[in-house]
XYZ file of N, CA, C and O in Angstrom:
240
model
N 99.228 -119.662 -159.089
C 99.742 -119.719 -157.745
C 100.977 -118.817 -157.653
O 101.803 -118.778 -158.545
N 101.090 -118.086 -156.575
C 102.222 -117.177 -156.411
C 103.301 -117.832 -155.576
O 103.020 -118.637 -154.690
N 104.520 -117.473 -155.870
C 105.638 -118.011 -155.089
C 105.969 -117.025 -153.985
O 105.939 -115.812 -154.187
N 106.283 -117.519 -152.806
C 106.628 -116.606 -151.703
C 107.962 -115.918 -151.992
O 108.898 -116.517 -152.513
N 108.019 -114.644 -151.669
C 109.259 -113.901 -151.901
C 110.208 -114.106 -150.723
O 109.791 -114.440 -149.615
N 111.489 -113.862 -150.979
C 112.469 -114.041 -149.917
C 112.503 -112.832 -148.970
O 113.026 -112.921 -147.875
N 111.954 -111.697 -149.414
C 111.901 -110.506 -148.562
C 110.666 -110.550 -147.671
O 109.577 -110.806 -148.147
N 110.834 -110.280 -146.378
C 109.645 -110.238 -145.521
C 108.852 -108.957 -145.821
O 109.421 -107.924 -146.144
N 107.559 -109.060 -145.746
C 106.738 -107.881 -146.016
C 106.716 -106.986 -144.785
O 106.612 -107.457 -143.655
N 106.850 -105.704 -145.041
C 106.782 -104.724 -143.955
C 105.502 -103.911 -144.143
O 105.310 -103.311 -145.199
N 104.655 -103.857 -143.161
C 103.382 -103.159 -143.347
C 103.544 -101.653 -143.499
O 102.810 -101.022 -144.234
N 104.507 -101.039 -142.843
C 104.664 -99.583 -142.914
C 105.708 -99.178 -143.931
O 105.500 -98.237 -144.682
N 106.835 -99.805 -143.904
C 107.923 -99.402 -144.773
C 108.620 -98.176 -144.202
O 108.196 -97.595 -143.205
N 109.676 -97.783 -144.836
C 110.461 -96.649 -144.340
C 109.693 -95.337 -144.460
O 109.684 -94.529 -143.539
N 109.038 -95.128 -145.575
C 108.300 -93.883 -145.782
C 107.128 -93.769 -144.820
O 106.886 -92.704 -144.249
N 106.426 -94.841 -144.606
C 105.292 -94.829 -143.681
C 105.721 -94.585 -142.245
O 105.044 -93.879 -141.499
N 106.852 -95.168 -141.852
C 107.357 -94.960 -140.495
C 107.766 -93.510 -140.302
O 107.475 -92.905 -139.265
N 108.427 -92.931 -141.307
C 108.811 -91.520 -141.216
C 107.601 -90.610 -141.162
O 107.583 -89.631 -140.407
N 106.575 -90.911 -141.935
C 105.357 -90.104 -141.929
C 104.648 -90.205 -140.578
O 104.136 -89.209 -140.059
N 104.629 -91.393 -140.009
C 104.005 -91.564 -138.697
C 104.776 -90.802 -137.624
O 104.176 -90.176 -136.738
N 106.103 -90.837 -137.698
C 106.911 -90.094 -136.729
C 106.703 -88.593 -136.881
O 106.608 -87.864 -135.892
N 106.613 -88.120 -138.111
C 106.385 -86.691 -138.358
C 105.018 -86.265 -137.832
O 104.880 -85.211 -137.209
N 104.010 -87.073 -138.046
C 102.669 -86.761 -137.552
C 102.635 -86.758 -136.025
O 102.019 -85.881 -135.417
N 103.301 -87.718 -135.401
C 103.328 -87.767 -133.937
C 104.053 -86.556 -133.362
O 103.617 -85.976 -132.363
N 105.128 -86.146 -133.994
C 105.866 -84.966 -133.536
C 105.011 -83.707 -133.683
O 104.989 -82.854 -132.803
N 104.293 -83.589 -134.799
C 103.448 -82.415 -135.025
C 102.334 -82.338 -133.986
O 102.043 -81.273 -133.457
N 101.731 -83.474 -133.675
C 100.647 -83.493 -132.692
C 101.179 -83.160 -131.303
O 100.571 -82.397 -130.556
N 102.334 -83.687 -130.971
C 102.900 -83.501 -129.637
C 103.408 -82.077 -129.426
O 103.247 -81.503 -128.358
N 104.035 -81.494 -130.428
C 104.701 -80.201 -130.270
C 103.844 -79.005 -130.665
O 104.248 -77.871 -130.436
N 102.686 -79.219 -131.250
C 101.874 -78.106 -131.746
C 101.418 -77.189 -130.611
O 101.507 -75.961 -130.735
N 100.937 -77.734 -129.530
C 100.435 -76.914 -128.419
C 101.491 -76.011 -127.807
O 101.291 -74.790 -127.711
N 102.628 -76.560 -127.378
C 103.657 -75.699 -126.797
C 104.199 -74.656 -127.779
O 104.451 -73.503 -127.389
N 104.367 -75.034 -129.046
C 104.860 -74.056 -130.024
C 103.866 -72.925 -130.233
O 104.249 -71.752 -130.291
N 102.594 -73.257 -130.346
C 101.581 -72.218 -130.498
C 101.493 -71.337 -129.256
O 101.264 -70.133 -129.366
N 101.679 -71.900 -128.082
C 101.653 -71.107 -126.858
C 102.816 -70.125 -126.820
O 102.640 -68.944 -126.474
N 104.002 -70.573 -127.182
C 105.169 -69.681 -127.189
C 105.001 -68.584 -128.232
O 105.226 -67.396 -127.950
N 104.583 -68.952 -129.445
C 104.406 -67.942 -130.482
C 103.278 -66.975 -130.135
O 103.373 -65.773 -130.414
N 102.219 -67.470 -129.510
C 101.138 -66.589 -129.077
C 101.586 -65.631 -127.992
O 101.215 -64.457 -127.995
N 102.396 -66.112 -127.068
C 102.927 -65.237 -126.020
C 103.820 -64.149 -126.589
O 103.760 -62.988 -126.164
N 104.636 -64.504 -127.559
C 105.489 -63.501 -128.212
C 104.633 -62.481 -128.948
O 104.893 -61.274 -128.888
N 103.585 -62.948 -129.621
C 102.703 -62.041 -130.352
C 101.960 -61.092 -129.433
O 101.844 -59.894 -129.721
N 101.446 -61.603 -128.326
C 100.727 -60.744 -127.380
C 101.675 -59.736 -126.748
O 101.332 -58.555 -126.603
N 102.876 -60.173 -126.393
C 103.849 -59.255 -125.820
C 104.230 -58.165 -126.818
O 104.365 -56.992 -126.445
N 104.380 -58.529 -128.068
C 104.700 -57.536 -129.103
C 103.557 -56.551 -129.289
O 103.788 -55.347 -129.457
N 102.339 -57.040 -129.267
C 101.187 -56.148 -129.416
C 101.084 -55.184 -128.246
O 100.828 -53.983 -128.434
N 101.297 -55.673 -127.038
C 101.266 -54.794 -125.863
C 102.380 -53.762 -125.948
O 102.174 -52.576 -125.668
N 103.566 -54.199 -126.349
C 104.682 -53.264 -126.488
C 104.427 -52.212 -127.553
O 104.758 -51.042 -127.386
N 103.815 -52.609 -128.662
C 103.529 -51.659 -129.734
C 102.502 -50.624 -129.297
O 102.541 -49.475 -129.742
N 101.570 -51.020 -128.440
C 100.563 -50.071 -127.964
C 101.051 -49.261 -126.764
O 100.656 -48.117 -126.585
N 101.890 -49.826 -125.926
C 102.304 -49.190 -124.678
C 103.472 -48.215 -124.876
O 103.516 -47.171 -124.228
N 104.412 -48.537 -125.734
C 105.600 -47.690 -125.892
C 105.276 -46.288 -126.388
O 105.853 -45.319 -125.885
N 104.368 -46.090 -127.337
C 104.033 -44.707 -127.717
C 103.411 -43.920 -126.562
O 103.626 -42.716 -126.444
N 102.659 -44.597 -125.689
C 102.078 -43.914 -124.530
C 103.185 -43.443 -123.599
O 103.149 -42.312 -123.095
N 104.179 -44.254 -123.373
C 105.298 -43.872 -122.518
C 106.101 -42.731 -123.141
O 106.574 -41.836 -122.442
N 106.223 -42.757 -124.456
C 106.981 -41.702 -125.134
C 106.270 -40.368 -125.043
O 106.903 -39.326 -124.879
N 104.953 -40.343 -125.150
C 104.188 -39.084 -125.063
C 104.283 -38.478 -123.660
O 104.374 -37.278 -123.503
N 104.266 -39.312 -122.641
C 104.347 -38.783 -121.286
C 105.732 -38.242 -120.986
O 105.879 -37.279 -120.244
N 106.754 -38.835 -121.554
C 108.125 -38.368 -121.313
C 108.375 -37.047 -122.049
O 109.136 -36.200 -121.586
N 107.749 -36.845 -123.197
C 107.960 -35.635 -123.978
C 107.177 -34.457 -123.412
O 107.531 -33.314 -123.650
N 106.154 -34.712 -122.655
C 105.304 -33.609 -122.134
C 105.913 -32.894 -120.980
O 106.840 -33.113 -120.367
């Protein structure tokens, strides 16, 4: 027979709660972060392709 402990049992614990919070933050913030980074990437790609065209027309 086991004796009851004086500490209450916690189903998640500190590590589990932190992991759950980290997972919730990742799920919530992934879309907006990917949208911002994708917008920066597309803008950079357009700039890399467009700026040489502008430079050639100015030099001619």
